[in-house]
């Protein structure tokens, strides 16, 4: 068995599985949670669409599993939700655990190229390729060819960049308080310098605001983004910069197709994310071809 | 101001307030969260019904606020939700912090009479009287005369016992995995001995299974209970004993009115609680006279 099931949790009308498996990309064991919705039938080939949810800094697969409330939405529409981890854990790299916004819990969904990190911090290849291949082999009734992507904060950036880097792979993308222009944000600069080195061209290949201009793939789906106006990472720290993405999109295939909702009063927490999950679920269901 | 607002969190279509205040009953500062639903209007006198949610062992007001998913239900029906703490904190009683199931985080919703605890552990009077009086004075549009009660585990016991001890006060009661017969359960025996001493008659006044037989008040509302069959505190440890309550109810005013749902596969966690919150919300809304 590729996956070990640490627990099978009955919740809402489906089951949440907490899995671990060995990754060739990260060369570590990896944790991943998956929600199999109401009506899940392991004997039915490739019948169930998938939503990939990428989490933010410091998170494990459990934060969103407990607090985002995707489960009732997944039951309503009949999609599975995959909650990957945010980095390898226990790679034993010097300095890996020194800060909360770099290293463990902060893999930034890139394939690292710097000396210390390049052996293990292959989160881009892990998330967009290896993990999905392994899950497809194990869960044959899920359809990883009918998949959308979303995420929160660092994971919102990961969703946007992953969508734009893989034209046609994901049916739709959305994001909650995404780091939209990481090459200009403190978190992004620190992570990209640490994982990719000093060459800014290497950074650009992961930056949603730079990627959207060059994007040549299908642009049927609008890009749905919510950001709380009371989010200090937005209004105080300039970590998110969603307006930069909107501005860049005006000269892109997504002209008039980035739906940025700046919502009064909401913060950066899961109290905010859970508030808008129903809207994001409806968005993805539409492009996954699901009618509830 | 009686209450200090530590934070005001926009979530779903309402606001969650994290409050602290001094309690005369516990002689400590107390934490309480309150969710003011969509449409809350502070100028509208006593218009909004209240649901009191009592939490389980080790919990603060935040666990259920983050994980139980009451907010969208409160928005749907238009009731406020009050999330009290589970004990005084920082009373500085010797031994108070020695175990997770007694003392801090484990007040068991009784008025303690034992020497060490009687000055501070007045959670019965705090929950059913003082807290409600103070909140009514501060939030004039809430109607604490139109209130129902629910809770989880120790809080499920607290809801059942509080309902039965105060005939007519609460319009309805429900419980998630309640400690239904604490005088016969390890948790209950430890708590009652520590807070009430060795006189078993003192224990009986808090035991739902003993109280229900003697209950003489209104019995219009059914009592809704969910317990997960995969909950180890139920199937392994005999902490919950909900069948004892059902059995006792046969000779009570609640004959055929205790709706015990033993649900296959579910555990004791908030993954379970959140799964059935919508059903409990509908139950209480009915008896609070709300139509969504």
Short mmCIF file of C-alpha atoms in Angstrom, two decimals, chain A residues 67-250:
data_model
loop_
_atom_site.label_atom_id
_atom_site.label_comp_id
_atom_site.label_asym_id
_atom_site.label_seq_id
_atom_site.Cartn_x
_atom_site.Cartn_y
_atom_site.Cartn_z
CA UNK A 67 -12.02 24.75 10.42
CA UNK A 68 -12.73 25.50 6.75
CA UNK A 69 -16.02 23.59 6.44
CA UNK A 70 -15.47 22.18 2.99
CA UNK A 71 -17.19 18.96 4.04
CA UNK A 72 -20.84 20.01 3.69
CA UNK A 73 -20.04 21.69 0.39
CA UNK A 74 -18.29 18.56 -0.86
CA UNK A 75 -21.36 16.54 0.13
CA UNK A 76 -23.66 19.00 -1.61
CA UNK A 77 -21.79 18.94 -4.92
CA UNK A 78 -20.16 15.53 -4.75
CA UNK A 79 -16.50 16.42 -5.03
CA UNK A 80 -13.59 15.09 -2.96
CA UNK A 81 -11.24 17.51 -1.20
CA UNK A 82 -7.50 16.88 -0.90
CA UNK A 83 -5.66 18.71 1.91
CA UNK A 84 -1.89 18.32 1.40
CA UNK A 85 0.73 19.39 3.92
CA UNK A 86 2.62 22.67 3.50
CA UNK A 87 6.17 21.26 3.47
CA UNK A 88 8.21 18.17 4.12
CA UNK A 89 8.65 17.52 7.83
CA UNK A 90 11.71 16.08 9.48
CA UNK A 91 14.09 16.54 6.54
CA UNK A 92 16.73 17.52 9.10
CA UNK A 93 18.03 20.53 7.24
CA UNK A 94 19.99 23.04 9.32
CA UNK A 95 17.78 26.05 10.04
CA UNK A 96 14.64 24.38 8.72
CA UNK A 97 12.76 24.96 11.97
CA UNK A 98 14.13 28.38 12.84
CA UNK A 99 11.25 30.50 11.61
CA UNK A 100 7.53 30.07 11.10
CA UNK A 101 7.51 31.55 7.60
CA UNK A 102 10.34 29.51 6.06
CA UNK A 103 11.22 25.82 6.12
CA UNK A 104 8.90 23.44 7.96
CA UNK A 105 5.27 24.44 7.41
CA UNK A 106 6.31 26.97 4.76
CA UNK A 107 7.36 25.12 1.62
CA UNK A 108 5.82 27.77 -0.65
CA UNK A 109 4.89 25.18 -3.28
CA UNK A 110 8.17 25.57 -5.19
CA UNK A 111 10.85 23.13 -6.31
CA UNK A 112 13.82 24.45 -4.36
CA UNK A 113 17.15 24.86 -6.13
CA UNK A 114 19.34 26.13 -3.30
CA UNK A 115 21.91 23.73 -1.93
CA UNK A 116 20.31 23.01 1.45
CA UNK A 117 16.75 22.69 0.23
CA UNK A 118 16.90 21.20 -3.25
CA UNK A 119 16.91 17.58 -2.08
CA UNK A 120 13.70 17.75 -0.10
CA UNK A 121 11.71 20.91 -0.75
CA UNK A 122 10.16 19.77 -4.03
CA UNK A 123 6.65 20.85 -3.13
CA UNK A 124 5.77 22.00 -6.66
CA UNK A 125 6.41 18.58 -8.17
CA UNK A 126 4.95 16.86 -5.14
CA UNK A 127 1.65 18.79 -5.20
CA UNK A 128 0.99 19.07 -8.91
CA UNK A 129 2.30 15.69 -9.97
CA UNK A 130 3.45 12.98 -7.56
CA UNK A 131 0.69 13.29 -4.97
CA UNK A 132 -2.06 13.31 -7.58
CA UNK A 133 -0.61 10.29 -9.40
CA UNK A 134 -0.39 8.31 -6.17
CA UNK A 135 -3.89 9.28 -5.04
CA UNK A 136 -5.34 8.41 -8.46
CA UNK A 137 -3.78 4.95 -8.25
CA UNK A 138 -5.20 4.39 -4.78
CA UNK A 139 -8.61 6.04 -5.16
CA UNK A 140 -9.79 4.90 -8.58
CA UNK A 141 -13.22 6.47 -8.33
CA UNK A 142 -11.73 9.95 -7.97
CA UNK A 143 -11.06 11.74 -11.23
CA UNK A 144 -7.82 13.68 -11.12
CA UNK A 145 -8.45 14.69 -14.72
CA UNK A 146 -11.42 16.72 -13.45
CA UNK A 147 -9.77 18.80 -10.77
CA UNK A 148 -9.83 22.37 -9.52
CA UNK A 149 -7.52 24.15 -7.12
CA UNK A 150 -7.87 26.63 -4.28
CA UNK A 151 -6.02 27.67 -1.16
CA UNK A 152 -5.47 30.17 1.61
CA UNK A 153 -2.69 32.74 2.01
CA UNK A 154 0.53 30.92 1.00
CA UNK A 155 -1.83 28.25 -0.33
CA UNK A 156 -3.81 30.87 -2.23
CA UNK A 157 -0.58 31.86 -3.93
CA UNK A 158 0.16 28.16 -4.49
CA UNK A 159 -3.23 27.67 -6.13
CA UNK A 160 -2.92 30.70 -8.40
CA UNK A 161 0.65 29.95 -9.45
CA UNK A 162 -0.03 26.23 -9.91
CA UNK A 163 -3.07 26.99 -12.06
CA UNK A 164 -1.16 29.44 -14.25
CA UNK A 165 1.91 27.20 -14.53
CA UNK A 166 -0.15 24.23 -15.69
CA UNK A 167 -2.47 25.52 -18.44
CA UNK A 168 -5.52 23.32 -18.83
CA UNK A 169 -4.67 21.06 -15.91
CA UNK A 170 -7.06 22.65 -13.43
CA UNK A 171 -10.63 23.43 -14.46
CA UNK A 172 -10.78 26.47 -12.19
CA UNK A 173 -8.90 28.31 -9.49
CA UNK A 174 -9.88 30.40 -6.50
CA UNK A 175 -8.04 31.81 -3.52
CA UNK A 176 -8.62 33.15 -0.03
CA UNK A 177 -6.29 36.02 0.94
CA UNK A 178 -3.58 34.87 -1.50
CA UNK A 179 -0.02 36.19 -1.59
CA UNK A 180 -0.70 37.46 -5.10
CA UNK A 181 2.62 39.05 -5.99
CA UNK A 182 5.18 37.27 -3.82
CA UNK A 183 8.24 38.75 -5.53
CA UNK A 184 7.18 42.09 -4.01
CA UNK A 185 6.03 40.80 -0.60
CA UNK A 186 8.22 40.18 2.47
CA UNK A 187 7.08 36.56 2.86
CA UNK A 188 7.66 35.83 -0.82
CA UNK A 189 11.06 37.48 -0.97
CA UNK A 190 12.29 35.54 2.03
CA UNK A 191 10.98 32.22 0.72
CA UNK A 192 12.13 32.65 -2.88
CA UNK A 193 15.59 33.80 -1.81
CA UNK A 194 15.88 30.80 0.51
CA UNK A 195 14.52 28.20 -1.88
CA UNK A 196 15.47 29.61 -5.29
CA UNK A 197 18.46 31.86 -4.69
CA UNK A 198 19.04 35.38 -5.93
CA UNK A 199 18.07 35.09 -9.60
CA UNK A 200 14.82 37.01 -9.92
CA UNK A 201 13.94 35.23 -13.16
CA UNK A 202 13.64 32.05 -11.16
CA UNK A 203 11.24 33.83 -8.82
CA UNK A 204 9.05 35.02 -11.69
CA UNK A 205 8.09 31.52 -12.72
CA UNK A 206 6.17 31.20 -9.43
CA UNK A 207 4.66 34.68 -9.18
CA UNK A 208 0.94 34.81 -10.09
CA UNK A 209 1.09 38.48 -11.08
CA UNK A 210 3.98 37.83 -13.46
CA UNK A 211 2.62 34.51 -14.66
CA UNK A 212 -0.83 35.80 -15.58
CA UNK A 213 0.55 38.16 -18.22
CA UNK A 214 2.39 35.36 -20.01
CA UNK A 215 -0.41 32.80 -19.65
CA UNK A 216 -1.52 31.30 -22.99
CA UNK A 217 -3.82 28.47 -21.85
CA UNK A 218 -7.59 28.18 -21.59
CA UNK A 219 -9.26 31.05 -19.77
CA UNK A 220 -12.86 29.92 -19.60
CA UNK A 221 -13.15 30.11 -15.85
CA UNK A 222 -13.07 33.35 -13.93
CA UNK A 223 -10.59 33.56 -11.05
CA UNK A 224 -12.41 34.03 -7.74
CA UNK A 225 -10.55 35.73 -4.89
CA UNK A 226 -11.68 36.92 -1.47
CA UNK A 227 -9.54 39.12 0.76
CA UNK A 228 -10.62 40.56 4.10
CA UNK A 229 -10.15 44.29 4.45
CA UNK A 230 -9.39 43.83 8.16
CA UNK A 231 -6.62 41.35 7.37
CA UNK A 232 -3.43 42.92 8.72
CA UNK A 233 -1.35 41.01 6.17
CA UNK A 234 -3.38 42.88 3.56
CA UNK A 235 -3.89 46.41 4.87
CA UNK A 236 -0.82 46.74 7.09
CA UNK A 237 1.96 44.50 5.82
CA UNK A 238 1.49 44.48 2.02
CA UNK A 239 1.95 40.72 1.95
CA UNK A 240 -1.03 39.95 -0.28
CA UNK A 241 -1.13 42.67 -2.98
CA UNK A 242 -4.17 41.27 -4.81
CA UNK A 243 -4.65 44.55 -6.71
CA UNK A 244 -1.35 43.89 -8.48
CA UNK A 245 -2.78 40.68 -9.89
CA UNK A 246 -5.95 42.42 -11.01
CA UNK A 247 -3.94 45.18 -12.66
CA UNK A 248 -1.69 42.69 -14.45
CA UNK A 249 -4.69 40.69 -15.63
CA UNK A 250 -5.89 43.63 -17.70
#
